[in-house]
mmCIF file of C-alpha atoms and ligand atoms in Angstrom:
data_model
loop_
_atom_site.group_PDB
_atom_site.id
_atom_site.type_symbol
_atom_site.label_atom_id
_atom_site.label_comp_id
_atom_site.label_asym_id
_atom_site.label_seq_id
_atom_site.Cartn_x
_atom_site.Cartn_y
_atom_site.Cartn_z
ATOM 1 C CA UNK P 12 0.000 0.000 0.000
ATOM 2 C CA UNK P 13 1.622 3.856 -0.698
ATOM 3 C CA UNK P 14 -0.179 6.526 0.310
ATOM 4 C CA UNK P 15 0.349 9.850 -2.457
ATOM 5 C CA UNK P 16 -0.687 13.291 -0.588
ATOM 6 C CA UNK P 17 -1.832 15.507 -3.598
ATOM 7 C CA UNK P 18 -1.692 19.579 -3.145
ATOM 8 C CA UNK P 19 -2.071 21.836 -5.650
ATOM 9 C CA UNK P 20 -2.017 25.808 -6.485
ATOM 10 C CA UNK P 21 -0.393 26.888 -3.593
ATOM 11 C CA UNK P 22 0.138 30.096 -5.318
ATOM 12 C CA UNK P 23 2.518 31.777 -2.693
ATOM 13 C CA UNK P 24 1.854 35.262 -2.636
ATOM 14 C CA UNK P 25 -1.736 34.724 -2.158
ATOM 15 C CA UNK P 26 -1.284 32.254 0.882
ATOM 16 C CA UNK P 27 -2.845 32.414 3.649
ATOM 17 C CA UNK P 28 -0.118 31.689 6.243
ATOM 18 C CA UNK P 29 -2.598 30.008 8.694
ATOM 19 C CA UNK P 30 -3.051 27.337 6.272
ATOM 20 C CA UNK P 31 0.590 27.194 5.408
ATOM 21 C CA UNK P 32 1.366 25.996 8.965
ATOM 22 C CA UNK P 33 -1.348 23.592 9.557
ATOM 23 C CA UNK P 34 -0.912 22.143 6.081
ATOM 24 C CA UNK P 35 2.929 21.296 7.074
ATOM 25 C CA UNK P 36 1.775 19.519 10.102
ATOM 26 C CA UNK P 37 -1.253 17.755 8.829
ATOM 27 C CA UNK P 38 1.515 16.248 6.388
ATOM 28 C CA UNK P 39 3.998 15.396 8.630
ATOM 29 C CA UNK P 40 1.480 13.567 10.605
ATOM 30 C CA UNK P 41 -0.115 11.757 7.373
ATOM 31 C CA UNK P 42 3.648 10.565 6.598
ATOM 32 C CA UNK P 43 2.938 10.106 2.633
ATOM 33 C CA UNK P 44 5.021 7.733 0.663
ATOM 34 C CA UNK P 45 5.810 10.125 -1.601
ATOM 35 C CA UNK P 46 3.913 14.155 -1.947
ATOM 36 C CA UNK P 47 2.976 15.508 -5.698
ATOM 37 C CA UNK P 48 2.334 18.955 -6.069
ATOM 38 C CA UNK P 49 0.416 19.733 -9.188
ATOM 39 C CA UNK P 50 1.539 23.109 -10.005
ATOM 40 C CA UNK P 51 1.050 27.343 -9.870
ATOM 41 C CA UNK P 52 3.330 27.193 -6.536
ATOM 42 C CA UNK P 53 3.458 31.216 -7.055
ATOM 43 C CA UNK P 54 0.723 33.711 -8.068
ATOM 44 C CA UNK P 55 3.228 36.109 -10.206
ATOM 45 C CA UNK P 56 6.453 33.745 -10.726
ATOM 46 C CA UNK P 57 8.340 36.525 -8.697
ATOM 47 C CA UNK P 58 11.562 35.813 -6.921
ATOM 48 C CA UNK P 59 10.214 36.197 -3.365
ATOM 49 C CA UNK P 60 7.078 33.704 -4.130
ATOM 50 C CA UNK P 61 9.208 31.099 -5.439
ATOM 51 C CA UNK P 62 11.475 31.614 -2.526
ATOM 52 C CA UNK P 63 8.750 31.474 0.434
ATOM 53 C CA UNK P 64 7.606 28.509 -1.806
ATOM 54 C CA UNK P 65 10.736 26.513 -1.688
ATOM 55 C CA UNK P 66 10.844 27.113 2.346
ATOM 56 C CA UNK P 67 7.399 25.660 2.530
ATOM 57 C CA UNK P 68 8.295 22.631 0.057
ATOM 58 C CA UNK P 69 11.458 22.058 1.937
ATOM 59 C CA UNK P 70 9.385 21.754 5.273
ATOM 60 C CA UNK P 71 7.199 18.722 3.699
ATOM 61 C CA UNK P 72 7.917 15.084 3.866
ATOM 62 C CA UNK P 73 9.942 13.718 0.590
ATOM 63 C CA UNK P 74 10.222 12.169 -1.724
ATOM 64 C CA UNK P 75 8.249 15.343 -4.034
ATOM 65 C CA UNK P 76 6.936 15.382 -7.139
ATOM 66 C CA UNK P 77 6.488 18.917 -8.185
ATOM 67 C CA UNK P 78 5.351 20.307 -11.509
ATOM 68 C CA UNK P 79 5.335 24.081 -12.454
ATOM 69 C CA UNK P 80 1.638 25.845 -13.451
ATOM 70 C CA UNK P 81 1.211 28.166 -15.552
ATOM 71 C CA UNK P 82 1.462 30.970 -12.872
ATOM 72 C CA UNK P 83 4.999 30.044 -12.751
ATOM 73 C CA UNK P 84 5.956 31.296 -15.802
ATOM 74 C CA UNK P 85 5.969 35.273 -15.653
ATOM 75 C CA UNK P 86 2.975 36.535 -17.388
ATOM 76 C CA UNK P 87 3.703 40.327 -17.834
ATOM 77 C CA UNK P 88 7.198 40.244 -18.106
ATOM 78 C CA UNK P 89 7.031 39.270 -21.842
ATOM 79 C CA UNK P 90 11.095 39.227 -22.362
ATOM 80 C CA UNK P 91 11.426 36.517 -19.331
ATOM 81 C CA UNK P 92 8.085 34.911 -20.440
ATOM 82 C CA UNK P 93 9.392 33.881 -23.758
ATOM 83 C CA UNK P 94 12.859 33.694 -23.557
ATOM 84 C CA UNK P 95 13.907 32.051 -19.723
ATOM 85 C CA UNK P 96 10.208 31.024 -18.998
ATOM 86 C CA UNK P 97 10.901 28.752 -16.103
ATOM 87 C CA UNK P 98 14.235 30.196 -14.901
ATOM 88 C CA UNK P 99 12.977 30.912 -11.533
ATOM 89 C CA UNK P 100 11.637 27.744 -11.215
ATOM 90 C CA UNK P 101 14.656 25.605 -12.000
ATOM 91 C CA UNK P 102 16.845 27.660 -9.994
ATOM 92 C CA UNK P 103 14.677 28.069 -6.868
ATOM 93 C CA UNK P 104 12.044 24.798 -7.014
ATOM 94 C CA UNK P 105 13.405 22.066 -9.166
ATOM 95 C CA UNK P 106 16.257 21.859 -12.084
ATOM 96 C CA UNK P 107 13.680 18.995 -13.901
ATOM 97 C CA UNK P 108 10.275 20.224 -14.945
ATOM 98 C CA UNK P 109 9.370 16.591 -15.659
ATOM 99 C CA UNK P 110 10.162 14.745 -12.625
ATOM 100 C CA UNK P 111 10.019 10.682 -12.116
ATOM 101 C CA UNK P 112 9.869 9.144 -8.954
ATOM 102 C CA UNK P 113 9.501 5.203 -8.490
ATOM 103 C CA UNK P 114 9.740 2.564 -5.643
ATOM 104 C CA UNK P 115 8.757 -1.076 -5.992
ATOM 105 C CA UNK P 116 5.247 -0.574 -5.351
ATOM 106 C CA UNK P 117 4.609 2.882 -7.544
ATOM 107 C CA UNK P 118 5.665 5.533 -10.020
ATOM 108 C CA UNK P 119 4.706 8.657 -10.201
ATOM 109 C CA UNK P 120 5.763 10.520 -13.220
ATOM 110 C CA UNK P 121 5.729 14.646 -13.608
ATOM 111 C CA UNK P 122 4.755 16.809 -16.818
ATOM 112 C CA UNK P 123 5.271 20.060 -17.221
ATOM 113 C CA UNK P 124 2.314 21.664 -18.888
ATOM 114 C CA UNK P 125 2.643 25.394 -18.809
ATOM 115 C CA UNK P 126 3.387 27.000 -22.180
ATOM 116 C CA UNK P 127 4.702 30.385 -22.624
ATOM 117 C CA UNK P 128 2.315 31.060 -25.617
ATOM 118 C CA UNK P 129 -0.738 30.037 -24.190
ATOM 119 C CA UNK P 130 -0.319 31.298 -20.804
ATOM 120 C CA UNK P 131 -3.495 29.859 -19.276
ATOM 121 C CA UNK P 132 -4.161 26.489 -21.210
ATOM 122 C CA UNK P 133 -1.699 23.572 -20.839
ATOM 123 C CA UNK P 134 0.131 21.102 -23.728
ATOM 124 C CA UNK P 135 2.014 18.383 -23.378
ATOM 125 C CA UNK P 136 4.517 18.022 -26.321
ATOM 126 C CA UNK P 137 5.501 15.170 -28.319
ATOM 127 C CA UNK P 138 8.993 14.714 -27.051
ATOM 128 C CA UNK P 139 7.088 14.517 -23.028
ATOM 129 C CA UNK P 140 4.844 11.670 -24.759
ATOM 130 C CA UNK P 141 7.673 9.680 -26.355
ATOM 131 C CA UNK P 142 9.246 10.278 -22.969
ATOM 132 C CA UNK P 143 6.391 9.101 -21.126
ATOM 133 C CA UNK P 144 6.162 6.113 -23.179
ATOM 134 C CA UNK P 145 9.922 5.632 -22.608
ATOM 135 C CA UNK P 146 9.856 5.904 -19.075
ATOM 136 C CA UNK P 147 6.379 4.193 -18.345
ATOM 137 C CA UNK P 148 6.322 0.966 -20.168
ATOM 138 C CA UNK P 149 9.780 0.242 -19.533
ATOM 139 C CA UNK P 150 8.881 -0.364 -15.296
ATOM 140 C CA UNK P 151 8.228 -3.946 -14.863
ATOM 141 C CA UNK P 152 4.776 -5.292 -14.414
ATOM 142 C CA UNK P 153 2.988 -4.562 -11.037
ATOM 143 C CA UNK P 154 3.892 -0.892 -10.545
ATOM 144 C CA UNK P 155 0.879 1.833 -10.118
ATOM 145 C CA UNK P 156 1.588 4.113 -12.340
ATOM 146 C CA UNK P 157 0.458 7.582 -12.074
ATOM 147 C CA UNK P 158 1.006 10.783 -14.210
ATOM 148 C CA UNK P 159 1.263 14.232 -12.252
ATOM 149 C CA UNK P 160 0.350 17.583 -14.451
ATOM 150 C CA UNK P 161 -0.724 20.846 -13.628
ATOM 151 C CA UNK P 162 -3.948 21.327 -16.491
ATOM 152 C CA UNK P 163 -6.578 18.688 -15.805
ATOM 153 C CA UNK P 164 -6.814 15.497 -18.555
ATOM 154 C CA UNK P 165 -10.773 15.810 -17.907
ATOM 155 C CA UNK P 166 -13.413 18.783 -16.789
ATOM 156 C CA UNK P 167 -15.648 17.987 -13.563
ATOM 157 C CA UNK P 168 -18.442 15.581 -14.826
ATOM 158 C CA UNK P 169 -20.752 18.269 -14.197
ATOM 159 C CA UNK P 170 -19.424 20.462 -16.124
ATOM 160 C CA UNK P 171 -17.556 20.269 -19.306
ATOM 161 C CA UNK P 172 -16.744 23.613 -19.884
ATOM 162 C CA UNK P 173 -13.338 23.858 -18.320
ATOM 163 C CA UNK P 174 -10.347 23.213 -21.320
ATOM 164 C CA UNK P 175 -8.187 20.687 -20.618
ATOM 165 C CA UNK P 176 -4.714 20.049 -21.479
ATOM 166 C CA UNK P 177 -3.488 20.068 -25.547
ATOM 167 C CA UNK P 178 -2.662 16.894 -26.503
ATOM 168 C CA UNK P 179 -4.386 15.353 -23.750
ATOM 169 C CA UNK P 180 -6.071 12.145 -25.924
ATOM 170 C CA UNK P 181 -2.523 11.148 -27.741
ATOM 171 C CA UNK P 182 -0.779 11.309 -24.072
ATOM 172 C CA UNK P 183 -3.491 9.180 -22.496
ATOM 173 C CA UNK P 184 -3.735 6.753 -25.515
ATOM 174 C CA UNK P 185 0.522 6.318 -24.504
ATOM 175 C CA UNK P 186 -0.409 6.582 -20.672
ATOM 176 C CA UNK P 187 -3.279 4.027 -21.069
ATOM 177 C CA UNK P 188 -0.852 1.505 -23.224
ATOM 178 C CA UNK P 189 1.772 1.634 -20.477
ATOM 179 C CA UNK P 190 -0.630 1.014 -17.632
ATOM 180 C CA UNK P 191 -1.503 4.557 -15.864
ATOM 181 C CA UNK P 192 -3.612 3.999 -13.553
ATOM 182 C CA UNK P 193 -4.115 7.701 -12.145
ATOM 183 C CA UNK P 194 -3.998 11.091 -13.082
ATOM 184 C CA UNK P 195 -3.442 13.857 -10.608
ATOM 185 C CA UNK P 196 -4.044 17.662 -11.305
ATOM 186 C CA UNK P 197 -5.146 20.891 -10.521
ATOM 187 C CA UNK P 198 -5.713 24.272 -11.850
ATOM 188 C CA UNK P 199 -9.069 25.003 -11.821
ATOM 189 C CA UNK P 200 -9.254 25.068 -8.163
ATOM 190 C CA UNK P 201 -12.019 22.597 -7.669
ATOM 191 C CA UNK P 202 -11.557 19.255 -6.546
ATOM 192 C CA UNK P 203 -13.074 15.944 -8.107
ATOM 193 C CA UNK P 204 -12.916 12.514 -9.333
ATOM 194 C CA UNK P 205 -13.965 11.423 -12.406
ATOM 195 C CA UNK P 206 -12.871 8.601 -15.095
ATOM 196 C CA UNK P 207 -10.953 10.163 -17.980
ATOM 197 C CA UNK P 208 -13.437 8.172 -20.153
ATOM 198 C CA UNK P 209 -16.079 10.394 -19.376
ATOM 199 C CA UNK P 210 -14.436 13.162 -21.624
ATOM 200 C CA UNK P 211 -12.399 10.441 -23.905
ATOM 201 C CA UNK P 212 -14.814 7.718 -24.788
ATOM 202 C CA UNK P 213 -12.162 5.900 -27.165
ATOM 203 C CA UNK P 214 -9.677 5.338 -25.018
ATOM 204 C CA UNK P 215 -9.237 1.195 -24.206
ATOM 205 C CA UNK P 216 -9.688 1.385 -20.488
ATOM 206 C CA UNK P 217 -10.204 3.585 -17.730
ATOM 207 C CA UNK P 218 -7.867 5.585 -15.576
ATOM 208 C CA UNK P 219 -9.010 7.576 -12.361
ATOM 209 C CA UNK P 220 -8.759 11.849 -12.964
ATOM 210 C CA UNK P 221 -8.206 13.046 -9.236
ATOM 211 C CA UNK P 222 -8.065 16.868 -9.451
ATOM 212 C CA UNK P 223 -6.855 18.865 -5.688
ATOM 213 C CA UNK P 224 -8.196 22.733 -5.063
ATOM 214 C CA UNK P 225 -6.070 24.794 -4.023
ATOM 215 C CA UNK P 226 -4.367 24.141 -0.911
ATOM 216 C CA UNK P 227 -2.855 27.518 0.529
ATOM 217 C CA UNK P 228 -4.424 29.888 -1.455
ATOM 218 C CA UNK P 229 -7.283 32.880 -1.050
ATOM 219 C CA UNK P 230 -8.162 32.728 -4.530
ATOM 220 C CA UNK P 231 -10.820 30.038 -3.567
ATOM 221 C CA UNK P 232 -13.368 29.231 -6.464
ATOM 222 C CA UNK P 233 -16.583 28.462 -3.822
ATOM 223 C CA UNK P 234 -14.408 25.779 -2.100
ATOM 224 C CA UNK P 235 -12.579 25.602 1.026
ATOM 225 C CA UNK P 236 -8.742 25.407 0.741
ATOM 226 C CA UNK P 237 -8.199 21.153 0.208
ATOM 227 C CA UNK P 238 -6.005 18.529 -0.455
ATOM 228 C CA UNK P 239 -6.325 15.347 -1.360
ATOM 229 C CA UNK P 240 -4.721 12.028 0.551
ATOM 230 C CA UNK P 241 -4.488 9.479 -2.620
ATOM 231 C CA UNK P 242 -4.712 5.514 -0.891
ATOM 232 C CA UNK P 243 -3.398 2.941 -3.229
ATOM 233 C CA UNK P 244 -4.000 -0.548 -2.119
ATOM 234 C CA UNK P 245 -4.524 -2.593 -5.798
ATOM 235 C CA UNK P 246 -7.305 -3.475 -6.603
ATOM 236 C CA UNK P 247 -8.453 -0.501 -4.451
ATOM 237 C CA UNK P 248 -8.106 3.581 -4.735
ATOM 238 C CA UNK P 249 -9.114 5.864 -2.408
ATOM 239 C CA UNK P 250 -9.352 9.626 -2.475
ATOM 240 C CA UNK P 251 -9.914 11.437 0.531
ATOM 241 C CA UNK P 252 -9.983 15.437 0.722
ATOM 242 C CA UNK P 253 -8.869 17.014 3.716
ATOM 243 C CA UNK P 254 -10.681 20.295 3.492
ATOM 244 C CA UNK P 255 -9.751 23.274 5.748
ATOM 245 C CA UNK P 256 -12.811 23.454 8.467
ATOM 246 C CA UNK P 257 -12.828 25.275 12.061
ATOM 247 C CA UNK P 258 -8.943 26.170 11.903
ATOM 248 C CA UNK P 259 -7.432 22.799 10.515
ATOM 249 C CA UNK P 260 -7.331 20.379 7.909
ATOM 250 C CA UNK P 261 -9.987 17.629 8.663
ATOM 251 C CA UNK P 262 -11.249 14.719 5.803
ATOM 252 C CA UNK P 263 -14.091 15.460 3.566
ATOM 253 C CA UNK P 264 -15.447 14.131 0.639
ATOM 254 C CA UNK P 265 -14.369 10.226 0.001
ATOM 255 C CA UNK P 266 -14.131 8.233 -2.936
ATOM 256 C CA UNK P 267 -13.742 4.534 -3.422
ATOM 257 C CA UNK P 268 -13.091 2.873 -6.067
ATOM 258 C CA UNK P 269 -11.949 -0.940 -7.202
ATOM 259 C CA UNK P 270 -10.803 -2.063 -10.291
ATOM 260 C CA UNK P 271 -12.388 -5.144 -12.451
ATOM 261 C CA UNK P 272 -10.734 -5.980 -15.323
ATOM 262 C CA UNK P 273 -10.108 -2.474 -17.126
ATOM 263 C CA UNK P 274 -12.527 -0.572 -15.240
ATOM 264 C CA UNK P 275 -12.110 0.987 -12.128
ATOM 265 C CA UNK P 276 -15.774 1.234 -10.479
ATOM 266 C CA UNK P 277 -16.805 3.693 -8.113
ATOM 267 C CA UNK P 278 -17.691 1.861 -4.818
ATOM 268 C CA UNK P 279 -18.805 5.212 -3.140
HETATM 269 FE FE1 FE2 M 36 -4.032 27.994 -9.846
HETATM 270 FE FE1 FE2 M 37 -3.177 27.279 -13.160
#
């Protein structure tokens, strides 16, 4: 069994430091196999937001899996935008913007979807997918295999009108050929679960979209500040939010689900 603690949009320089506190201790006493972070760790990719957000990354457990967001690439600085878009972030966050982690039970594999020329929307290039398929399908059998990215792979079942990432369907057709199992994101600051099937009917099987809200930030879109605490116990997944609620982090929303065959079915 690993456990995966999922936070997303931090966006440091809209945190609220309350939250930034209790967040650090709720993980320290969840003790995650491994932490992904799905993205916009700053608000305006400024030097003293990516600082304050590489204290606060170095105060969680490891190993991390940490992917930039769009916010992290300067948006009105148009010479830094296009030219050293994720400077900052190599020098103060992470040198790889697609970062692979793996034990003998899981891998959890990073893509960087922020694009300089579409500033908001996400796109995952052909090099990441020939890289994904590289990296993916050469594990040996047994792994669960999960992709990290800052744009969501499918909108809230509710809702389709939220874009998702460019790309998305030839990346999942490699990620659902290598065995992906789970897709973590974030970006629209609104958690859910849904199957990635619901937006991409072709694909062969189905594959678990997990999406956090954002964690630290006051730019809340009608949702508490969350996370989500990702339980993988094969054939099992579980996704429980920890939403903030009378001055600390406390579960929420749950969702089960079990896998038969190629389809992972909701239990609850
Ligand atoms: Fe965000
Ligand atoms: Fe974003």
């Amino acid at each position: 069994m690993r456990t995966i603690a999922h936070i997303s949009d931090l966006h440091f320089g809209t945190e609220d430091p309350a939250l930034e506190e209790a967040l650090v201790e709720d993980l320290a006493a969840l003790a995650p196999s491994v932490v992904a972070v799905s993205g916009d760790l700053t608000q305006r990719a400024r030097e003293s937001q990516f600082a304050s957000a590489r204290a606060f990354l170095a105060r969680l457990p490891a190993p991390r899996v940490v992917v930039p967001g769009n916010h992290d690439i300067p948006l009105f600085d148009v010479v830094r935008r296009f030219l050293s878009p994720l400077e900052r972030y190599h020098r103060y966050i992470d040198p790889e913007a697609d970062p692979f982690f793996h034990d003998e039970e899981i891998a959890v594999q990073g893509i960087n979807t922020a694009r300089s020329n579409t500033w908001k929307d996400g796109r995952i290039s052909e090099r990441q997918i020939i890289a994904l398929r590289q990296r993916l399908c050469a594990l040996p059998a047994g792994h669960f295999k999960v992709v990290v990215s800052h744009h969501p792979f499918a909108p809230p079942a509710r809702d389709p009108a939220p874009p998702i990432v460019g790309r998305s369907l030839r990346a999942l057709e490699v990620a659902a050929e290598c065995g992906v199992e789970l897709l973590l994101a974030g970006h629209l600051h609104e958690g859910y679960t849904v199957d990635v099937r619901t937006t991409h009917v072709s694909l062969r099987r189905s594959m678990i979209v997990a999406q956090a809200g954002t964690a630290l930030s006051r730019r809340r879109r009608g949702e508490p500040n969350a996370y989500n605490v990702v339980t993988v116990d094969p054939p099992r997944l579980g996704v429980q939010v920890r939403a903030w609620a009378g001055g600390r982090f406390a579960a929420a929303a749950a969702t089960e689900f079990r896998k038969e065959g190629e389809e992972w079915r909701r239990q609850s």
